[in-house]
XYZ file of C-alpha atoms in Angstrom:
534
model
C -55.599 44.808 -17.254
C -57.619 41.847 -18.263
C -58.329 39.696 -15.551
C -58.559 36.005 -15.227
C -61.845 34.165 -13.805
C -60.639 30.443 -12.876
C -63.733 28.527 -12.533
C -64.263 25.252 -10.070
C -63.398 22.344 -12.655
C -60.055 24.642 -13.673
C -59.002 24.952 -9.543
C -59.737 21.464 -9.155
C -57.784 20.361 -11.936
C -54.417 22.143 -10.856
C -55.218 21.159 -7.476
C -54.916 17.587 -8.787
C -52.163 18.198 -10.808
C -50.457 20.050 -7.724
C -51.083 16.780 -5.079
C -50.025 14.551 -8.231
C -46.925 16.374 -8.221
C -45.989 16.411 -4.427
C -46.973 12.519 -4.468
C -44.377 11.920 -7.201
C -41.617 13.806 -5.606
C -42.511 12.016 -2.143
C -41.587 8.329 -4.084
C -38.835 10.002 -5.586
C -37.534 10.706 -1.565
C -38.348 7.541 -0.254
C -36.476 5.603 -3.532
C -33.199 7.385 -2.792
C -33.461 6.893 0.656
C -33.900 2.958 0.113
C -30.793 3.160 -2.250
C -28.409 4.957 -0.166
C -29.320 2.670 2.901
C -28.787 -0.467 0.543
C -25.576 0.889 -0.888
C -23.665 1.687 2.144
C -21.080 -0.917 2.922
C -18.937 -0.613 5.705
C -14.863 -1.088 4.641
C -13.304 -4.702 5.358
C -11.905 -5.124 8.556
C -11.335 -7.255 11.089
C -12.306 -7.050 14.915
C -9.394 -9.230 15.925
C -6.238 -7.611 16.928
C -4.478 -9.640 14.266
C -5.627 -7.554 11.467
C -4.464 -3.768 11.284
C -5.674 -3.162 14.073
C -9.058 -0.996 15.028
C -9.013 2.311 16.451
C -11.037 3.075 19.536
C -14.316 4.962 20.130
C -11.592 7.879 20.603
C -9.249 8.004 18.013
C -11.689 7.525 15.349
C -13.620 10.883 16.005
C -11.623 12.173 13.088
C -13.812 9.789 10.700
C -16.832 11.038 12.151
C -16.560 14.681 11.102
C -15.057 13.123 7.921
C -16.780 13.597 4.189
C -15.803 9.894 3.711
C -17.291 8.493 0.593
C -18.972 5.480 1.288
C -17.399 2.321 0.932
C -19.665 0.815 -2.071
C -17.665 2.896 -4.512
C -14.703 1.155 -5.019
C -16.984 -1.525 -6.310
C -18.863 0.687 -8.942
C -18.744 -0.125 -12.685
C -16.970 -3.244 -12.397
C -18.245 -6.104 -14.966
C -16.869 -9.525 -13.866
C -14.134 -11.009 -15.546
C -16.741 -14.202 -17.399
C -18.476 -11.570 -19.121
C -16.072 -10.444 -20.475
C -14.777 -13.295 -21.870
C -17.899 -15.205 -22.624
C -18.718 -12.252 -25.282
C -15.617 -11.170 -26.837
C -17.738 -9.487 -29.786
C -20.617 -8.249 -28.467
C -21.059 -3.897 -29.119
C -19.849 -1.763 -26.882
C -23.267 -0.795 -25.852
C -24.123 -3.852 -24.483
C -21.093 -4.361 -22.881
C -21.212 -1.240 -20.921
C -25.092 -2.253 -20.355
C -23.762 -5.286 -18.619
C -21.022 -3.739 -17.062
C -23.626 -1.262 -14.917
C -25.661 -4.545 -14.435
C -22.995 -6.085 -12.406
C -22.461 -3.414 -9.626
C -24.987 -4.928 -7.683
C -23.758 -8.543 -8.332
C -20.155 -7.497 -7.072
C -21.466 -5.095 -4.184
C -23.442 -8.132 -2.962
C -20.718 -10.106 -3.314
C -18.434 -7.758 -1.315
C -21.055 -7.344 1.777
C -21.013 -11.113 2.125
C -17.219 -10.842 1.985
C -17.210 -8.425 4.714
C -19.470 -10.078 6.768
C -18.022 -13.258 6.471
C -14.602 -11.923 7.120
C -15.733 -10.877 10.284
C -16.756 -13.995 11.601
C -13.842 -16.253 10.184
C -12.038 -13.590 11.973
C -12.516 -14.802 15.035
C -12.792 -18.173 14.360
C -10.326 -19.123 11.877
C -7.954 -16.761 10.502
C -8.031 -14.639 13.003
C -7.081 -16.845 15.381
C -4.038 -17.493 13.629
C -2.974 -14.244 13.202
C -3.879 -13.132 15.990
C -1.607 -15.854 17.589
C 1.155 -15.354 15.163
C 1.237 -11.396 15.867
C 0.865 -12.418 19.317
C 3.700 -14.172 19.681
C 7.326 -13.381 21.376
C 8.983 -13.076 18.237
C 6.763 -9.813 17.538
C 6.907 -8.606 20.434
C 10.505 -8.232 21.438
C 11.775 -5.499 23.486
C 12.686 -2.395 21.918
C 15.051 0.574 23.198
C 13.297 3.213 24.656
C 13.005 5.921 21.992
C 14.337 9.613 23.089
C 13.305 12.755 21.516
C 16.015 12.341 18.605
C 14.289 9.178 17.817
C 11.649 10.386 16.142
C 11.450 11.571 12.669
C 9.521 14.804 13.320
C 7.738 16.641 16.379
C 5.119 19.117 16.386
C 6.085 22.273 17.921
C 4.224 23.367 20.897
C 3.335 26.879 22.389
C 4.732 26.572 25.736
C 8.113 28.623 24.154
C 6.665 30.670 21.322
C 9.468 32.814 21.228
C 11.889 29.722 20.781
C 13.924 29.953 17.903
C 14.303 27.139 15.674
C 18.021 26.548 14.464
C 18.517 24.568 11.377
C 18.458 21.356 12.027
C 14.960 21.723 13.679
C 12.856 22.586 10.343
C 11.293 19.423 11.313
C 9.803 20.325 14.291
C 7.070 22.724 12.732
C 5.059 19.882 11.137
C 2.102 21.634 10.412
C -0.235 22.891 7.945
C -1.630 26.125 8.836
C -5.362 24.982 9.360
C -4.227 22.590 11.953
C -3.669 22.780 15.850
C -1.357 20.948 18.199
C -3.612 18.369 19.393
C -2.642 14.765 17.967
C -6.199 13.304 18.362
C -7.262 15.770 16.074
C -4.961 15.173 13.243
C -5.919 13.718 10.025
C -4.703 9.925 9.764
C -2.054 10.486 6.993
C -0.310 13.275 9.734
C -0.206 11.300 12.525
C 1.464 8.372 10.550
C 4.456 11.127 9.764
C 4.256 11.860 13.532
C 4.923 7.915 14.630
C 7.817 7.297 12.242
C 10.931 6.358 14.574
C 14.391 5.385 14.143
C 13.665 2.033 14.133
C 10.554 1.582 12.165
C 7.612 3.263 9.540
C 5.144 2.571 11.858
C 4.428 0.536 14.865
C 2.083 -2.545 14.213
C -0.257 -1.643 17.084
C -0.613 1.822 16.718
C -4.378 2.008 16.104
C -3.930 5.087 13.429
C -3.074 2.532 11.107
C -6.269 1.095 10.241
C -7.846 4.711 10.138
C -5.265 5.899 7.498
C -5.973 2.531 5.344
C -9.399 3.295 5.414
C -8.372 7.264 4.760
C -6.964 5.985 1.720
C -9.790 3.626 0.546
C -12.728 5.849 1.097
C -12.048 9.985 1.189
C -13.117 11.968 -1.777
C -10.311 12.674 -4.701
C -9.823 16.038 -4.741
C -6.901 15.680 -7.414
C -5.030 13.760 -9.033
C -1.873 14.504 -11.867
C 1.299 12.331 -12.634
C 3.889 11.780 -10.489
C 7.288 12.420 -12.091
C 10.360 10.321 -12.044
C 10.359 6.950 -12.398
C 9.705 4.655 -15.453
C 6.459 3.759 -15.316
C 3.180 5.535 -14.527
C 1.940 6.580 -11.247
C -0.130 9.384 -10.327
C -0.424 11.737 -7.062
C -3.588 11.888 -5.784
C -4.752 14.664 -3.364
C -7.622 14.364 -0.641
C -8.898 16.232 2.186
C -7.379 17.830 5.051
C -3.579 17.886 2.569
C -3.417 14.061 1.942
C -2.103 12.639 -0.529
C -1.373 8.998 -2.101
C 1.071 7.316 -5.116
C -1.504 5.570 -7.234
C -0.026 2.648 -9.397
C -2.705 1.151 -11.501
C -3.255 -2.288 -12.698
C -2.655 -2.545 -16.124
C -2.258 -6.670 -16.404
C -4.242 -9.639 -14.164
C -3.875 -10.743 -11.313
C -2.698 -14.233 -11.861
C -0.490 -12.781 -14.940
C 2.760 -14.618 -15.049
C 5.973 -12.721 -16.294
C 7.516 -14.012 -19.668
C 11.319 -16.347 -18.341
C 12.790 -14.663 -21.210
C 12.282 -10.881 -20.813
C 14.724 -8.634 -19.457
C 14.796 -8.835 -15.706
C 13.325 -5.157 -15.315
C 11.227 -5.410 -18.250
C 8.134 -6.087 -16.951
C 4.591 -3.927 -15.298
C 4.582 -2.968 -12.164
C 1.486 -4.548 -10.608
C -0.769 -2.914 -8.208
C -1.652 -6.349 -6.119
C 1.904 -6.717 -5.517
C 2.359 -3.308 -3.795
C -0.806 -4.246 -1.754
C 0.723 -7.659 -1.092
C 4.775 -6.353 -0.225
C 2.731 -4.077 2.569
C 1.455 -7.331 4.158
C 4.372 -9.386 3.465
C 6.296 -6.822 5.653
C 3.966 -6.809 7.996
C 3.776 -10.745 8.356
C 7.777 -10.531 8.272
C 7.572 -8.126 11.613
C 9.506 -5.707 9.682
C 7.600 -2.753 9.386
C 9.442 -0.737 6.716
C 7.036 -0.413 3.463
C 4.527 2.759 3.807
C 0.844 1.363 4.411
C -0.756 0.153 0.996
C -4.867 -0.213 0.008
C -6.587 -1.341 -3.280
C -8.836 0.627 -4.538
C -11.442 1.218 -7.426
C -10.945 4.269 -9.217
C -13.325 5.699 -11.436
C -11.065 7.111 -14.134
C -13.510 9.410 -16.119
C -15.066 11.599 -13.044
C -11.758 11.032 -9.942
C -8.974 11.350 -12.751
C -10.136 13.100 -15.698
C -12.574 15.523 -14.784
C -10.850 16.711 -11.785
C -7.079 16.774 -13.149
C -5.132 19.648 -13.460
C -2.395 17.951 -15.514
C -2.538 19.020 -19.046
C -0.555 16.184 -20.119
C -2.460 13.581 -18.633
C -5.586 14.573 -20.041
C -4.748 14.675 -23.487
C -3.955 10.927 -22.824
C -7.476 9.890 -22.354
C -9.348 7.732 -25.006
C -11.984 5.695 -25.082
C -11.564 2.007 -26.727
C -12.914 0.237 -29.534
C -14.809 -1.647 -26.905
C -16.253 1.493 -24.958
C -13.855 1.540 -21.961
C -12.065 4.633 -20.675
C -8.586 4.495 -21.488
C -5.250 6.772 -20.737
C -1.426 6.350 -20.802
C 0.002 9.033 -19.270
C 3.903 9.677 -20.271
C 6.442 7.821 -18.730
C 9.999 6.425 -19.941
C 8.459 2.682 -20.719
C 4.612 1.478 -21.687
C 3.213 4.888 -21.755
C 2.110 4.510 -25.019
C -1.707 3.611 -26.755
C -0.236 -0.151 -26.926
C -0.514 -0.347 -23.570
C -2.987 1.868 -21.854
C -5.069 1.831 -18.518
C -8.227 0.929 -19.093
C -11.416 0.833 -17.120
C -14.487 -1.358 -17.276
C -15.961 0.389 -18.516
C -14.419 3.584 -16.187
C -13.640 1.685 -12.737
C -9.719 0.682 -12.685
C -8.087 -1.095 -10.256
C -5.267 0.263 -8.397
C -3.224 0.492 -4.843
C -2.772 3.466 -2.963
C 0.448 4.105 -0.795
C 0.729 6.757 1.606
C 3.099 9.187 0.375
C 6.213 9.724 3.219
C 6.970 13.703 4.580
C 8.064 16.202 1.770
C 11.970 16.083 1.307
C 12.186 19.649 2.705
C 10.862 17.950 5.979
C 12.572 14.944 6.162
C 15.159 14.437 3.662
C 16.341 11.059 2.437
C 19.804 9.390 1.423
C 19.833 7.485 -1.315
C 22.187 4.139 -1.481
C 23.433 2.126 -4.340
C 22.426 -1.417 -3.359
C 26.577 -3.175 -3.275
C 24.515 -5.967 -5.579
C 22.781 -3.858 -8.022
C 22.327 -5.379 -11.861
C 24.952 -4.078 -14.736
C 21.872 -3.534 -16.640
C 23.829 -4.549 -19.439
C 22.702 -7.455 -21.707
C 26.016 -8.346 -22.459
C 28.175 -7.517 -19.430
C 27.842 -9.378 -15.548
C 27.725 -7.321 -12.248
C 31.099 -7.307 -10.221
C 29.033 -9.799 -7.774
C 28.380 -11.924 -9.843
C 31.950 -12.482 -11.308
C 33.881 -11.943 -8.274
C 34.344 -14.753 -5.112
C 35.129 -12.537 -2.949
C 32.725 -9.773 -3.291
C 30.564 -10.254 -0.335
C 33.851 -10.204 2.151
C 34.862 -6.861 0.608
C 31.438 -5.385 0.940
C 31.501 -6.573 4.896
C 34.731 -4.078 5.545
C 33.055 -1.476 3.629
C 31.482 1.092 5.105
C 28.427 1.518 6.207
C 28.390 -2.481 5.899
C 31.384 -3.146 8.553
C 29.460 -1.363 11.675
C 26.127 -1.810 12.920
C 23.077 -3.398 11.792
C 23.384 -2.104 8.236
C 24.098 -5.339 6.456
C 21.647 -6.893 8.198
C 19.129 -4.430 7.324
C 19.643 -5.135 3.308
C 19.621 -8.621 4.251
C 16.090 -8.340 5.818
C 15.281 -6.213 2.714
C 17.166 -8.692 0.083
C 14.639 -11.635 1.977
C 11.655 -10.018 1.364
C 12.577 -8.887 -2.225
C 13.223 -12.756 -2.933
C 10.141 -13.644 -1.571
C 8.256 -11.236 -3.873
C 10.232 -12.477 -6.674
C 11.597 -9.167 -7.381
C 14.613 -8.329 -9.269
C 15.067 -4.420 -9.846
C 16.669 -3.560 -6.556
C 19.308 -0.506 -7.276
C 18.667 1.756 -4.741
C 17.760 1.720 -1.339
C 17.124 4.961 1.136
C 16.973 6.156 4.703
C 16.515 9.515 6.879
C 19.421 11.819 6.816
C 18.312 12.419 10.247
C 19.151 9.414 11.677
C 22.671 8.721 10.000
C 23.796 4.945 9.307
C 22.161 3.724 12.993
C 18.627 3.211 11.222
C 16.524 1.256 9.489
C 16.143 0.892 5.384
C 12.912 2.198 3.823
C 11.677 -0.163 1.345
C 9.806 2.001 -1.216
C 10.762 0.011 -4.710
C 10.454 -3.514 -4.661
C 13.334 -5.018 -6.918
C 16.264 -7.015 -6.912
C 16.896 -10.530 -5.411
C 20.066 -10.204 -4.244
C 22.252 -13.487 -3.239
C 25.294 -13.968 -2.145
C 26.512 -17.743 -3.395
C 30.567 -17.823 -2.833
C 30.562 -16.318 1.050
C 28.098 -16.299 4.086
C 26.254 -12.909 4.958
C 24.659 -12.427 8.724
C 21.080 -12.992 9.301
C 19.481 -11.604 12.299
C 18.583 -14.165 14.722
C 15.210 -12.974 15.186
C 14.366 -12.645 11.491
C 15.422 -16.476 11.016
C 13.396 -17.597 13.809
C 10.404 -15.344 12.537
C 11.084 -17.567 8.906
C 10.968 -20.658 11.108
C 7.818 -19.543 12.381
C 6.005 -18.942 9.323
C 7.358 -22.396 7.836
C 5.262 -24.675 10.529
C 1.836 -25.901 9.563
C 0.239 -23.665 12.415
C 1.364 -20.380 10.814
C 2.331 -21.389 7.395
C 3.054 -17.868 5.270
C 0.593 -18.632 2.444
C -1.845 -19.181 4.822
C -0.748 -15.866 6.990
C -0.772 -13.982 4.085
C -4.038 -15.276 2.563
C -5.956 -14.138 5.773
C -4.014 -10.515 5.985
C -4.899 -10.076 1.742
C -8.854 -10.746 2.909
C -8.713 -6.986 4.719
C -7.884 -5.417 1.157
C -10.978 -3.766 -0.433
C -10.446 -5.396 -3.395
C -10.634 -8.807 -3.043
C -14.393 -8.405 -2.777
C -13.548 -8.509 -6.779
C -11.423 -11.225 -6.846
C -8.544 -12.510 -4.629
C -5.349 -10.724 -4.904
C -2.922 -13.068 -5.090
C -4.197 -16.518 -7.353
C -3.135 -19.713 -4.978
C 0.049 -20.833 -7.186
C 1.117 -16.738 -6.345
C 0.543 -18.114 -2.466
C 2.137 -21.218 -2.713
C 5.692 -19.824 -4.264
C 5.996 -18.275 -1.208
C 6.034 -21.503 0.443
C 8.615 -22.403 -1.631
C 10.878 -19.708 -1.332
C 10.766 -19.663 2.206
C 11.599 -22.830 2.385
C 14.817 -22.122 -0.177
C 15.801 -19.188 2.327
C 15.872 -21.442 5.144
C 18.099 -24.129 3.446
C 20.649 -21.571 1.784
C 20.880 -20.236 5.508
C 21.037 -24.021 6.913
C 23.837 -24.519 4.736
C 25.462 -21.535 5.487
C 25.291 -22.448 9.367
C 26.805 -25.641 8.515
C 30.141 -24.458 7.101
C 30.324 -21.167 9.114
C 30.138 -20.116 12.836
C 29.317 -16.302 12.544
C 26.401 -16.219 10.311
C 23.639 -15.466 13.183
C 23.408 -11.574 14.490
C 22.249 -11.783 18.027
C 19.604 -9.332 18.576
C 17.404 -11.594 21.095
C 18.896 -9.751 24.378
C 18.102 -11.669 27.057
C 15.867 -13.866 25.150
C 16.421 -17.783 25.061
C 16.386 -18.714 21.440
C 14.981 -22.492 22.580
C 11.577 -21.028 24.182
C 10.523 -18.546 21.410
């Protein structure tokens, strides 16, 4: 065995070479450790109560035991729109070059966004939600719900030998992993837990903010595409059994549908699923499942992680070097028009997904002014004068608030300017006496030979978001600053804002002029309430 003598210049050299090598490892620690500290942003909200409003020191513990990605990644790899057009030619390399460049420029952008939200919060918009949301109109008494009012309940062990008949599969609204304390549900849960006969959610329950941010921030553990439907949308799972419908954006923002297509033949856009959950909000409805923009990174949360075959076979990258994929779906699935990132971040809203159908089935309803979809052939509403009485002694329409439910629905579909409404649903559990769930936005429905019913509140809300004080584009402005992704750009261009001035303001004559030659048009729902003080 041949031994080794290491003399004093060989130890002092690896002794050297051995500090040299702890010294680069220590800059190594303290550079990630500035980068992480610079690149944590904290998600856009609002300390007002006007905004969705903030959960407690309480209710939030669920966040703190959370593996929550940090807020700064829905901004990564996303190039600003002038670059893009400023160098229509350049090489792909230096486009994706540039496109890395500008994460800081748009994560700056989105801290001052943030921080500046919070203090025109309470100054300025703020105040005027916060005074809108504050007012009588949204705050109106509402019948005190009983246990059959609720959508599901979470079985407790007081009776563990109780058996559970049929009709009470709903009950046991668990996953195994989980116990029976609601504090320590994950958000997406306890937003199946508060759904009533009367409404999706309440606007003050404090949940809401945590399962937006839920949806904006937790770590994509899958994602495949959804079927159904004509268009593409994927599932997306995350922790603790969530799960969100992911619709993509696939044209701009301020992209204005062609007068002369077909009235269904057009994208689905991912702002305007962000914006219809606002609008709802703004309208005191509360019927549209909570909706956040996000940045997806389509090569490592999509791609890499997908178990859908199909999907993945999809994928491409472009002449230009972004990642692209289509997906299969009954219209524009196709290479001619394809998702792509920039050069792997894509735009897109996230809804939260309602309780399985085994839980909590659904009825679905032919809307009584659906299209023909013909291109040759009119709708029987559209021909006939006296449609709109025959649909009022048709049931469900000639008892209870049904027909004033598709009216509040048919309002806000003609404020979004939508015009696919077929279909329409609501719980089996909770018969006719409930309210509609707006999950499509389509359709705008009217009525021009015969007067339908408003509800008295809902015209009086429209009033309300008509005066200067609360004006809707303004309202809605303010509510669209909470979304993650207008740190990128706004989501809805100011022409987008200002239709919905004028729209409003077309409602509220059509109904003027309805009051003018009719006497029952109003539904009284104010109880006790005097119309002349709200």
């Amino acid at each position: 065995m041949v031994k080794h003598y290491w003399g004093p210049a060989t130890r002092s050299i690896y002794l050297g070479l051995t500090c040299l090598f702890l010294a680069l490892h220590l800059l190594l620690a303290f550079f990630c450790l500035s980068v992480l500290q610079t690149a944590c942003i904290p998600p856009t909200s609002s300390s007002s109560s006007s905004s969705i409003p903030r959960a407690d020191t309480q209710n939030n513990q669920f966040f703190s035991h959370s593996s929550s990605a940090p807020a700064s990644w829905l901004l990564k790899k996303l190039p600003t729109s002038s670059q893009n057009e400023e160098h229509p030619t350049q090489p792909a390399e230096a486009k994706n070059h540039q496109a890395k460049g500008s994460v800081s420029d748009v994560m700056d952008k989105a801290k001052k966004l943030i921080d500046a939200g919070k203090q025109t919060g309470k100054v300025k918009g703020g105040s005027k939600l916060d005074a809108l949301f504050k007012h009588p109109l949204y705050n109106l008494p509402r019948p005190e719900l009983q246990d059959d009012d609720w959508l599901l309940r979470v079985r407790t062990n007081e009776d563990p030998q109780e058996k559970k008949s049929d009709n009470d599969q709903e009950e046991d609204y668990l996953p195994k992993d989980s116990d029976c304390d609601v504090e320590t549900h994950p958000p997406w849960l306890r937003f199946h837990l508060g759904i009533s006969r009367w409404e999706l959610y309440n606007r003050t329950d404090h949940n809401l903010v945590q399962l937006t941010e839920y949806l904006a921030t937790q770590r994509i553990l899958g994602a495949v595409q959804k079927t159904g439907g004509t268009q593409l949308k994927l599932l997306l799972s995350f922790p603790n059994h969530g799960q969100a419908l992911l619709k993509p954006m696939k044209q701009s923002r301020d992209a204005e549908t062609d007068v002369n297509l077909f009235y269904f033949s057009d994208f689905e856009r991912h702002n305007a699923e962000i914006s219809a959950f606002h609008l709802d909000r703004l309208l005191g409805f509360n019927r549209i499942p909570p909706v956040i923009g996000r940045l997806i990174n389509a090569t490592s949360e999509i791609k890499d992680i997908t178990t859908d075959h199909k999907l993945s076979k999809t994928f491409f990258k472009s002449p230009a070097g972004n990642v692209c994929f289509y997906g299969h779906c009954e219209y524009y699935c196709s290479t001619e028009h394809p998702v792509c990132g920039k050069p792997d971040g894509v735009e897109a809203s996230l809804a939260a997904m309602l309780p399985d159908l085994t839980l909590a089935p659904r009825r679905s309803w032919r809307s009584p002014w659906r299209r023909s979809y013909s291109r040759t052939k009119l709708a029987q509403w559209e021909k006939d004068p006296e449609y709109c009485n025959s649909v009022k002694q048709t049931a469900p329409y000639n008892q209870g608030t049904r027909l004033v439910d598709l009216i509040d629905m048919t309002i806000l579909d003609f404020l979004m300017s939508n015009m696919d409404r077929h279909h329409y649903e609501t719980f089996e559990k909770f018969g006719n006496d409930t309210f509609l769930l707006v999950c499509r936005f389509g359709l705008k429905v009217s009525c021009h030979t015969s007067p339908h019913r408003i509800r008295h509140s809902t015209l009086l809300r429209l009033r309300l978001l008509s005066v200067p004080d609360f004006r809707l584009s303004d309202m809605m402005r303010d509510c669209l600053t909470q979304d993650p992704l207008t740190a990128v750009a706004p989501l809805l261009s100011e022409p987008h804002l200002a239709a919905l001035d004028r729209r409003l303001a077309t409602i509220l004559k059509v109904v003027q002029t309805c009051q003018e030659k009719h006497k029952d048009v109003l539904y009284e729902d104010l109880g006790g309430y005097d119309a002349d003080k709200l």
